[in-house]
One Martini backbone bead per residue (centre of mass of N, CA, C, O) as a GRO file, in nm:
protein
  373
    1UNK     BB    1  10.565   6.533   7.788
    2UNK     BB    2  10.512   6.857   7.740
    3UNK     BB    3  10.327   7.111   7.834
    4UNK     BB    4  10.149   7.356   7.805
    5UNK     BB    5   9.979   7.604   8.023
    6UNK     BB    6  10.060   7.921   7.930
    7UNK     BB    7   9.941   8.232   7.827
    8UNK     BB    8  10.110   8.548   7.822
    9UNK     BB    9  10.015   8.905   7.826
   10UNK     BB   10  10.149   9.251   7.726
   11UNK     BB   11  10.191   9.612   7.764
   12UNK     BB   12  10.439   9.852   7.683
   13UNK     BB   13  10.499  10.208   7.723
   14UNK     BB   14  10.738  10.414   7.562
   15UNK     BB   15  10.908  10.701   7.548
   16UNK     BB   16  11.074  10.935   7.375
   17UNK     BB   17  11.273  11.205   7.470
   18UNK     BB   18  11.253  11.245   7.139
   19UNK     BB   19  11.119  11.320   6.891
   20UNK     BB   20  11.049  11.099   6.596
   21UNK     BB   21  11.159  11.102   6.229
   22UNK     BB   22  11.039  11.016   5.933
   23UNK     BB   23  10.912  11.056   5.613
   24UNK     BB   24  10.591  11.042   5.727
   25UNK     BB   25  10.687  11.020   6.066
   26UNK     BB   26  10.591  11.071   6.413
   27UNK     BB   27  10.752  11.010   6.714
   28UNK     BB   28  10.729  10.928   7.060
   29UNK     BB   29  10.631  10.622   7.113
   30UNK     BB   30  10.626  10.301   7.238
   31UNK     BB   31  10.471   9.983   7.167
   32UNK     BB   32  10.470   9.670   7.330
   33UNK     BB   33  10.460   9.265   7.312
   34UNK     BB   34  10.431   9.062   7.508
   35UNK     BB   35  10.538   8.769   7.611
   36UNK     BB   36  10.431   8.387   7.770
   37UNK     BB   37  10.553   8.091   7.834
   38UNK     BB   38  10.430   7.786   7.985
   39UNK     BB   39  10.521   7.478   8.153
   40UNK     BB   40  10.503   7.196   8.323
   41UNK     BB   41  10.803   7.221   8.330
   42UNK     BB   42  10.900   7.538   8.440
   43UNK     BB   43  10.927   7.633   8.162
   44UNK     BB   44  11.042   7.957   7.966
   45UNK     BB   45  10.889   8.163   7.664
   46UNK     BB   46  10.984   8.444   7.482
   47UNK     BB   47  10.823   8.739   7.332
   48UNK     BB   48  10.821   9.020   7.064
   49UNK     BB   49  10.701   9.330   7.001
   50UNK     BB   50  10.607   9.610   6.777
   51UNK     BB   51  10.307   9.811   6.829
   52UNK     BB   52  10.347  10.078   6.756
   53UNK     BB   53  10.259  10.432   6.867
   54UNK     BB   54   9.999  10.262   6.871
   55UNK     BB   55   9.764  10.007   6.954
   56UNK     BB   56   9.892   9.769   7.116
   57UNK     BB   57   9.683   9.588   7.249
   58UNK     BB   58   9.562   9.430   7.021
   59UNK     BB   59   9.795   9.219   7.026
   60UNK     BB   60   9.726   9.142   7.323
   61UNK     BB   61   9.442   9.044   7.245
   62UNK     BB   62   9.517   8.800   7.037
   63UNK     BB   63   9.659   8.634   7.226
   64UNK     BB   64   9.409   8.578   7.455
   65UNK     BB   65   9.177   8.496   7.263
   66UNK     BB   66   9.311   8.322   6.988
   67UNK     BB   67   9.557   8.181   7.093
   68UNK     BB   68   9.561   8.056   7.395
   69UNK     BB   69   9.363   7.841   7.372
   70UNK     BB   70   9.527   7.664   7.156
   71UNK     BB   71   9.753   7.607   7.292
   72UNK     BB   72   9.657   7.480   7.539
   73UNK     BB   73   9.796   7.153   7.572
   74UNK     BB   74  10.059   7.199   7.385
   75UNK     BB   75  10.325   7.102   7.216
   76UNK     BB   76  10.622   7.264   7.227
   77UNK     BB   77  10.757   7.087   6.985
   78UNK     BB   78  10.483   7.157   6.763
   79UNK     BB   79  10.533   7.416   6.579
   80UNK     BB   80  10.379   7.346   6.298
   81UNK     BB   81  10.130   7.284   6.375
   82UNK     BB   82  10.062   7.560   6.550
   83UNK     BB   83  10.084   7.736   6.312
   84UNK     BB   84   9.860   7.590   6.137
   85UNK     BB   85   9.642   7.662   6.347
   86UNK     BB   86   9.684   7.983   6.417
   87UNK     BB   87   9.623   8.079   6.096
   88UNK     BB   88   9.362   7.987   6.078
   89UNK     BB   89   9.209   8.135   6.275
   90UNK     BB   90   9.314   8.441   6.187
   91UNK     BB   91   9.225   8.455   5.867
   92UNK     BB   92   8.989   8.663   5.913
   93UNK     BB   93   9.176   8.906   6.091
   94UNK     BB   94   9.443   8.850   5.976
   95UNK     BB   95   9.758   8.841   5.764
   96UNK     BB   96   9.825   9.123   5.865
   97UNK     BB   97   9.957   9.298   6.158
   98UNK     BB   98   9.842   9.238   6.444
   99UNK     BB   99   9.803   8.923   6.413
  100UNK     BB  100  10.046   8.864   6.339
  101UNK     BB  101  10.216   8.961   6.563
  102UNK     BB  102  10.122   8.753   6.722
  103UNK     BB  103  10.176   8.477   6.598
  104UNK     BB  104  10.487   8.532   6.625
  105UNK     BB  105  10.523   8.584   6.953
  106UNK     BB  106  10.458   8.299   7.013
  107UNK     BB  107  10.663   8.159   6.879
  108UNK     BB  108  10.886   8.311   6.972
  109UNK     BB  109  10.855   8.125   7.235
  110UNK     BB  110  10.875   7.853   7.149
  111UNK     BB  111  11.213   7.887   7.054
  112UNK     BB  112  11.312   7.979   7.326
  113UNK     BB  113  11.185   7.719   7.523
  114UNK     BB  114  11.340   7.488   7.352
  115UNK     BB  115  11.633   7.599   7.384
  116UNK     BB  116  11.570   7.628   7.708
  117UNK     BB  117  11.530   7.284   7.686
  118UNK     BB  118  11.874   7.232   7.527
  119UNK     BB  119  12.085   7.420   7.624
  120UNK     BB  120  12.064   7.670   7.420
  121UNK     BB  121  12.072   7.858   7.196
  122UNK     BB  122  11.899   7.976   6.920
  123UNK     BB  123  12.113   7.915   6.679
  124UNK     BB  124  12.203   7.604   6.798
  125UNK     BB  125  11.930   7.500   6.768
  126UNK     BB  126  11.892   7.591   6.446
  127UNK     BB  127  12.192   7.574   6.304
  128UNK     BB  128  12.465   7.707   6.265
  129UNK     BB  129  12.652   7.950   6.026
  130UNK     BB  130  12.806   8.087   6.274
  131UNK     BB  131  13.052   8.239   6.474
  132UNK     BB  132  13.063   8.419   6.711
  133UNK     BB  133  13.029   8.651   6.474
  134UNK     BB  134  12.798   8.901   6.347
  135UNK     BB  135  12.730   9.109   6.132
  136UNK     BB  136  12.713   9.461   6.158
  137UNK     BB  137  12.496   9.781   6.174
  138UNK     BB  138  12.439  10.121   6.214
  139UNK     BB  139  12.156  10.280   6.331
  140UNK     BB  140  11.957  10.565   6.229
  141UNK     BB  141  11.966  10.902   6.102
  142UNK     BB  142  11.705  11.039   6.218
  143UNK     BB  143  11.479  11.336   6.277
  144UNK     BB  144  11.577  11.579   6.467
  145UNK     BB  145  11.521  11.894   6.601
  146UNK     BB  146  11.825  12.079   6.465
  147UNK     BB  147  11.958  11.885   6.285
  148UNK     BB  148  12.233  11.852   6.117
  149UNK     BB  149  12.439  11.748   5.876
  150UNK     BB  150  12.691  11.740   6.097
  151UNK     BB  151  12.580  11.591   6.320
  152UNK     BB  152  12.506  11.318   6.127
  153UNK     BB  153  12.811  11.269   6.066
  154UNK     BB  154  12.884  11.245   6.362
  155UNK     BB  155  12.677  10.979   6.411
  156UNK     BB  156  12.813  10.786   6.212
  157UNK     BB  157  13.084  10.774   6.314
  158UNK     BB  158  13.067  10.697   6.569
  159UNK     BB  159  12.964  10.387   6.459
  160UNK     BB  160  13.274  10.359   6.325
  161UNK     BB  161  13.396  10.348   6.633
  162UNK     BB  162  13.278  10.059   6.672
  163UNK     BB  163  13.340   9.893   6.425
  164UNK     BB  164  13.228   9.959   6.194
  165UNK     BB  165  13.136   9.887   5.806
  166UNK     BB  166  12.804   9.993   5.853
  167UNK     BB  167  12.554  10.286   5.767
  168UNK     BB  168  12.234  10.390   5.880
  169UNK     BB  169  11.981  10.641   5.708
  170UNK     BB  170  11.714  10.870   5.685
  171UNK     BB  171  11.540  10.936   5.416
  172UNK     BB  172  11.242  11.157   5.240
  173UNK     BB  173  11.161  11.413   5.393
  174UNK     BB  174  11.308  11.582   5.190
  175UNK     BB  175  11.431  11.735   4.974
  176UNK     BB  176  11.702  11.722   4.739
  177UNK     BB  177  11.904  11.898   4.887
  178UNK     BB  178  11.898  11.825   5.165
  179UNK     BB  179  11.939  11.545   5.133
  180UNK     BB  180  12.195  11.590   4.988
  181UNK     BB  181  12.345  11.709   5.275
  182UNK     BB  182  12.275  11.472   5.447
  183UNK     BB  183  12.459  11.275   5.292
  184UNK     BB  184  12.724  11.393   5.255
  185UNK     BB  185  12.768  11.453   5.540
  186UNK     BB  186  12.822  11.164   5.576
  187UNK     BB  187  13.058  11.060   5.393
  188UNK     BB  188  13.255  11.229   5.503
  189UNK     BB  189  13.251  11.097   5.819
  190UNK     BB  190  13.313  10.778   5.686
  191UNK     BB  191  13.389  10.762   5.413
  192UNK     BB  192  13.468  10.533   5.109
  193UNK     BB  193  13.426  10.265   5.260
  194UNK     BB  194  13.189  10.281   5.419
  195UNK     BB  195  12.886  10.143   5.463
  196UNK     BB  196  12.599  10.307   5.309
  197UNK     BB  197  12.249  10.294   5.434
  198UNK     BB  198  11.895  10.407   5.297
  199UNK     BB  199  11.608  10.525   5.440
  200UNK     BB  200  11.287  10.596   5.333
  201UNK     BB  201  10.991  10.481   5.464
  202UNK     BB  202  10.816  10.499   5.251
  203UNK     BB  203  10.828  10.830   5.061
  204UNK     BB  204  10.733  10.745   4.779
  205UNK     BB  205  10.451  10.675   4.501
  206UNK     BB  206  10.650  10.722   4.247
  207UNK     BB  207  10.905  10.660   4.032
  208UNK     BB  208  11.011  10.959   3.934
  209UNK     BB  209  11.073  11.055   4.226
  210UNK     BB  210  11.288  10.819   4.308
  211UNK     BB  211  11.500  10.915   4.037
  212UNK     BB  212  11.504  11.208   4.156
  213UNK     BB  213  11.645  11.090   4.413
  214UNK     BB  214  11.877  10.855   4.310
  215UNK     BB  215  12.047  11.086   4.125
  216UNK     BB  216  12.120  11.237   4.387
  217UNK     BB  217  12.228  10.988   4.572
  218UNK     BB  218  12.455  10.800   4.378
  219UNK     BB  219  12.740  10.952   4.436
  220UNK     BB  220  12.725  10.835   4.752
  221UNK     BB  221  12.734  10.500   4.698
  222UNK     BB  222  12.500  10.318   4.803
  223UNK     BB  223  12.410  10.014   4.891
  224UNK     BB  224  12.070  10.115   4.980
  225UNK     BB  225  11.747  10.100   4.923
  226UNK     BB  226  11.483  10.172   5.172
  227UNK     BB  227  11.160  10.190   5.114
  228UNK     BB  228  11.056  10.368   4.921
  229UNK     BB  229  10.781  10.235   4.899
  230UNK     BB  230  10.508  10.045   4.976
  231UNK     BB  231  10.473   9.741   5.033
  232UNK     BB  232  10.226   9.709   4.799
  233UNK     BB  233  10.445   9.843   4.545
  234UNK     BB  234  10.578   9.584   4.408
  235UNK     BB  235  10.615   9.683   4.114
  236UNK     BB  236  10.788   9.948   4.196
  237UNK     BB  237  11.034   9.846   4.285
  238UNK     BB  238  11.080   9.666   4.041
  239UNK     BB  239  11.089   9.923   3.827
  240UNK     BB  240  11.343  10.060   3.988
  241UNK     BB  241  11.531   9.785   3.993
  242UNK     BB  242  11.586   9.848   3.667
  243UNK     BB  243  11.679  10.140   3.664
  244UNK     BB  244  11.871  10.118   3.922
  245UNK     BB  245  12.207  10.011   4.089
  246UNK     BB  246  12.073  10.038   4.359
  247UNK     BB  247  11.988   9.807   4.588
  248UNK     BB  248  11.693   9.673   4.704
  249UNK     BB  249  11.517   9.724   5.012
  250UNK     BB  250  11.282   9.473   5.173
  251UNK     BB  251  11.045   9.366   5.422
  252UNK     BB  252  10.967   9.448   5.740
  253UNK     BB  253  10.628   9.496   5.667
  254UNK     BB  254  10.600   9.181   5.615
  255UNK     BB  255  10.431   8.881   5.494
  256UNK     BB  256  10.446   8.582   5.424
  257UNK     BB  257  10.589   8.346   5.163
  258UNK     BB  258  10.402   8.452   4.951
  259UNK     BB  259  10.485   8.747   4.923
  260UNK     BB  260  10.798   8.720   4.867
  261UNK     BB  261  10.765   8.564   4.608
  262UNK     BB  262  10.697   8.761   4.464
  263UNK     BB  263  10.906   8.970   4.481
  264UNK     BB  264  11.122   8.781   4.389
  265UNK     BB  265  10.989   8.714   4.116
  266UNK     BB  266  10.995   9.055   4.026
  267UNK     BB  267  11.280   9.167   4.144
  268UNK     BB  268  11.195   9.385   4.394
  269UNK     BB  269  11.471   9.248   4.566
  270UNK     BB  270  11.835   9.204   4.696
  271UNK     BB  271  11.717   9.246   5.023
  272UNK     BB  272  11.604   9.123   5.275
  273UNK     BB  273  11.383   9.243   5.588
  274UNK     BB  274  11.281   9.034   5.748
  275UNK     BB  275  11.056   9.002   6.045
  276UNK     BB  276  10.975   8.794   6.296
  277UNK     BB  277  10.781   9.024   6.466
  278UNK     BB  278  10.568   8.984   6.163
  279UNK     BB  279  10.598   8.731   5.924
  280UNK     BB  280  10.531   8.442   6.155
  281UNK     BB  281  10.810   8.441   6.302
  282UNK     BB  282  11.051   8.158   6.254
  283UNK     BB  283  10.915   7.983   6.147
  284UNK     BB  284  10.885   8.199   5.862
  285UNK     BB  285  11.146   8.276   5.833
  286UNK     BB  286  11.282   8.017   5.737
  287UNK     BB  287  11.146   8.040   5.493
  288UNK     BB  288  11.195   8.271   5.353
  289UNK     BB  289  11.530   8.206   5.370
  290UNK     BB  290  11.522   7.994   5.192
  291UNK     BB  291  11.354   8.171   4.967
  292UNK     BB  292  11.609   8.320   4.887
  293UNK     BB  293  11.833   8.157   4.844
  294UNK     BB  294  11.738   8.024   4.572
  295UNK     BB  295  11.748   8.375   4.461
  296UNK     BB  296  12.030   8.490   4.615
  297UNK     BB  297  11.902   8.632   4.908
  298UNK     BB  298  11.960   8.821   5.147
  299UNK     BB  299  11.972   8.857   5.490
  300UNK     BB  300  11.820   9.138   5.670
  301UNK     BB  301  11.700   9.242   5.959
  302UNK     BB  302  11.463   9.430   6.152
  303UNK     BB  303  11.529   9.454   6.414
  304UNK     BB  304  11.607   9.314   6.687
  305UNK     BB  305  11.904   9.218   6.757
  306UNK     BB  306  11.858   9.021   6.997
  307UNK     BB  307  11.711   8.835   6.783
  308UNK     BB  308  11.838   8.828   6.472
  309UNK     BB  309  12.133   8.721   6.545
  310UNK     BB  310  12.034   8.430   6.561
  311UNK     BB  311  11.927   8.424   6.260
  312UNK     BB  312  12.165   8.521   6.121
  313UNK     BB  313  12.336   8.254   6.229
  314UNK     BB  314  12.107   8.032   6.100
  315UNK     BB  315  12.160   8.173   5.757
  316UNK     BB  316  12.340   8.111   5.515
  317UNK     BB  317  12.227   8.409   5.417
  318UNK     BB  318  12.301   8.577   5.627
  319UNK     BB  319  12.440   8.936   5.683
  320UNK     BB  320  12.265   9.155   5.866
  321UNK     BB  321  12.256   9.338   6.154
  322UNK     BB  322  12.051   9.542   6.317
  323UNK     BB  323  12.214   9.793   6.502
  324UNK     BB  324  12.144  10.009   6.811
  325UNK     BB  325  12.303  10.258   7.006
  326UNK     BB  326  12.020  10.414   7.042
  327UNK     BB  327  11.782  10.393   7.321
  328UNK     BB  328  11.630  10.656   7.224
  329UNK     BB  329  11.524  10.530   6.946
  330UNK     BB  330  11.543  10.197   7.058
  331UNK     BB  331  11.400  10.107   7.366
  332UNK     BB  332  11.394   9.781   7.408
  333UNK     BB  333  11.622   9.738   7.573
  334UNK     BB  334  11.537   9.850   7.868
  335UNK     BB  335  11.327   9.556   7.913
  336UNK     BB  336  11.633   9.381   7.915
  337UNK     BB  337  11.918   9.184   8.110
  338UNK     BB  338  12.075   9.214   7.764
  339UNK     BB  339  12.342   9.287   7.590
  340UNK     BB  340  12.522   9.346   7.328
  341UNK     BB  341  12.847   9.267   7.196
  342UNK     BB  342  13.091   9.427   7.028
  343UNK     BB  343  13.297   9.280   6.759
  344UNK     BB  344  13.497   9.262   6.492
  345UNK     BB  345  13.209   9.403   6.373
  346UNK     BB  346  13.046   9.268   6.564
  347UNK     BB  347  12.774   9.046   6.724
  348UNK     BB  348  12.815   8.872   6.964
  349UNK     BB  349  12.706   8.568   7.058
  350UNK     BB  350  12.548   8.417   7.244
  351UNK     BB  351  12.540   8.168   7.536
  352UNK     BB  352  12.287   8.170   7.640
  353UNK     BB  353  11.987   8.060   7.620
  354UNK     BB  354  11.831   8.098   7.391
  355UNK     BB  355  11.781   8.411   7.357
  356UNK     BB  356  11.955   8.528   7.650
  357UNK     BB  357  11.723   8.692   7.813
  358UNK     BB  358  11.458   8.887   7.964
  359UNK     BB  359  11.249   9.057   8.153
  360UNK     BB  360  11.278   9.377   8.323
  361UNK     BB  361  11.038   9.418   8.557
  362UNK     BB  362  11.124   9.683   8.715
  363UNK     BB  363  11.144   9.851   8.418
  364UNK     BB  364  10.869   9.817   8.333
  365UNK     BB  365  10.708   9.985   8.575
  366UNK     BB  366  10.817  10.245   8.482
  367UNK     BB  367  10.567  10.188   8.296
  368UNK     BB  368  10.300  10.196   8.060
  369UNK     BB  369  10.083   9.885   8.189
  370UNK     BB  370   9.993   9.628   8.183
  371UNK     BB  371   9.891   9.313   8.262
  372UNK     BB  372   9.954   8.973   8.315
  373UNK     BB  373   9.687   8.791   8.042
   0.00000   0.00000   0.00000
């Protein structure tokens, strides 16, 4: 039986080529946390997180102190063991955000681990729902300083030009007019069968702003509204969700299926988009969505769709992968040694065991980060 040797962490901070804004913030760089795990046949698992525009230490900080002394000398095939062993250490010190994002990303080096000690993708290690390729939408459509509405168009329709069904835009940060203006020219440059999904990112505070938002969105036929409240608003949600027509996405900050299921009593969300590199990782994220299946709601994760192609091909209820082809705003691409390759509308699911990827070490080097500790 094989045996955990090692559990490393490290931070890595890549900047964004150019400033890059969403409905209530601006972000110049990314760092994001880095895990592997190795076992003593000399097999190796590796999980990553986004660790916010600042602090990203933090999360490799939890992962050296709190999880990894945990880990060695553990069965990596006892994978529920060890998540209920690790929730309970960082109890104490966070069960939402940079803590839980430690535990998520060694979760995920462990089904990672084992996918590729039984020479298998991680989706049919996991159970494979999908074959060959899975729905994806290309996701976008940021505010960055000069940008057009006509640009945004622009911008839509390339993604539309890669074969895809469906296309996603940032809303939230301007007033009704404006937003109004770059809504239409998204619509008009993609046409009126390809699905738009609207993301606000919290933009609003209170149900009668998200309403006329919403009453000025509503013609240009939206499929869904993403995170328009903070996600402890879970009531004000609920309460959008009865209002209006287009169903509500939302969970990707959240965590732990305590949360989701509250969400889903309350009818919520249409749409969970959890991540599996927040939400408690692979281990939580099968129970999430589970608990979604039961309630007829459909699992859309977000981002790091080198990961989630895995998740949404291993859940019967998963429906789209959020693909990003512009790795100027989500740069986390450059520092693996595989990219996904889009098919027949979707994204072709990897043959090679495991997540299918590595990290790609020289071009990590060439970035601000700590070492492997």
């Amino acid at each position: 039986m094989a045996k955990i040797v090692s559990v490393e962490a490290r931070t890595v901070r890549i900047p964004l080529a150019r400033p890059t804004a969403f409905a209530r913030r601006q972000v110049t760089g990314r760092d994001y946390c880095l895990v592997r795990i190795r076992t003593d046949d000399g097999l190796e698992g590796i999980g990553h997180c986004y660790a916010g525009h600042s602090g990203g230490k933090v999360v490799a900080l939890a992962v050296r102190e709190m999880l990894a002394p945990l880990m060695v000398g553990a069965d990596p095939h006892a994978n529920e063991l060890i998540w209920k062993t690790l929730y309970q250490e960082v109890l104490l010190h966070g069960r939402a955000g940079s803590v839980m994002r430690a535990l998520s990303i060694v979760d995920i080096a462990l089904w990672d681990r084992n996918a590729r000690a039984a020479d298998l993708p991680l989706y049919k290690y996991l159970g494979a729902a999908f074959e060959d390729t899975v729905p994806a939408y290309g996701s976008g459509g940021y505010y960055l300083e000069g940008k057009t509405p006509e640009m945004l168009g622009e911008e839509m329709a390339s993604y539309v030009a890669l074969g895809l069904g469906a296309v996603k835009m940032k809303v939230g940060r301007g007033d009704l007019r404006s937003e109004e203006a770059r809504i239409a020219a998204a619509r008009k440059a993609i046409g009126p069968d390809i699905l738009l999904m609207l993301d606000a990112n919290n933009a609003w505070s209170d149900v009668p702003t998200a309403l006329r938002y919403m009453e000025v969105f509503a013609p240009y036929d939206p499929y869904w509204i993403e995170e328009p409240f903070s996600p402890d608003q879970i009531d004000n949600h609920a309460k959008l969700a009865q209002s209006i027509s287009v169903p509500i996405a939302t969970g990707e900050i959240e965590v732990g299926r305590w949360r989701f299921k509250e969400m889903l009593d309350k009818q919520a969300a249409s749409i969970l988009q959890t991540d599996a590199a927040v939400c408690g990782g692979i281990t939580e994220f099968r129970r999430i969505a589970a608990l979604a299946d039961c309630y007829g709601v459909n699992m859309c994760p977000h981002w790091f769709h080198d990961l989630h192609v895995h998740l949404v091909a291993a859940a019967p209820n998963g429906q789209y992968v959020e693909y990003f082809p512009d790795f100027k705003v989500f740069n986390f691409g450059e520092m693996i040694d595989r990219q996904l390759e889009l098919r027949n509308g979707g994204l072709a699911l990897p043959t090679e065991p495991g997540l299918g990827y590595r990290f790609d070490e020289k071009t990590i080097a060439r970035f601000e980060s700590d070492s492997w500790a």
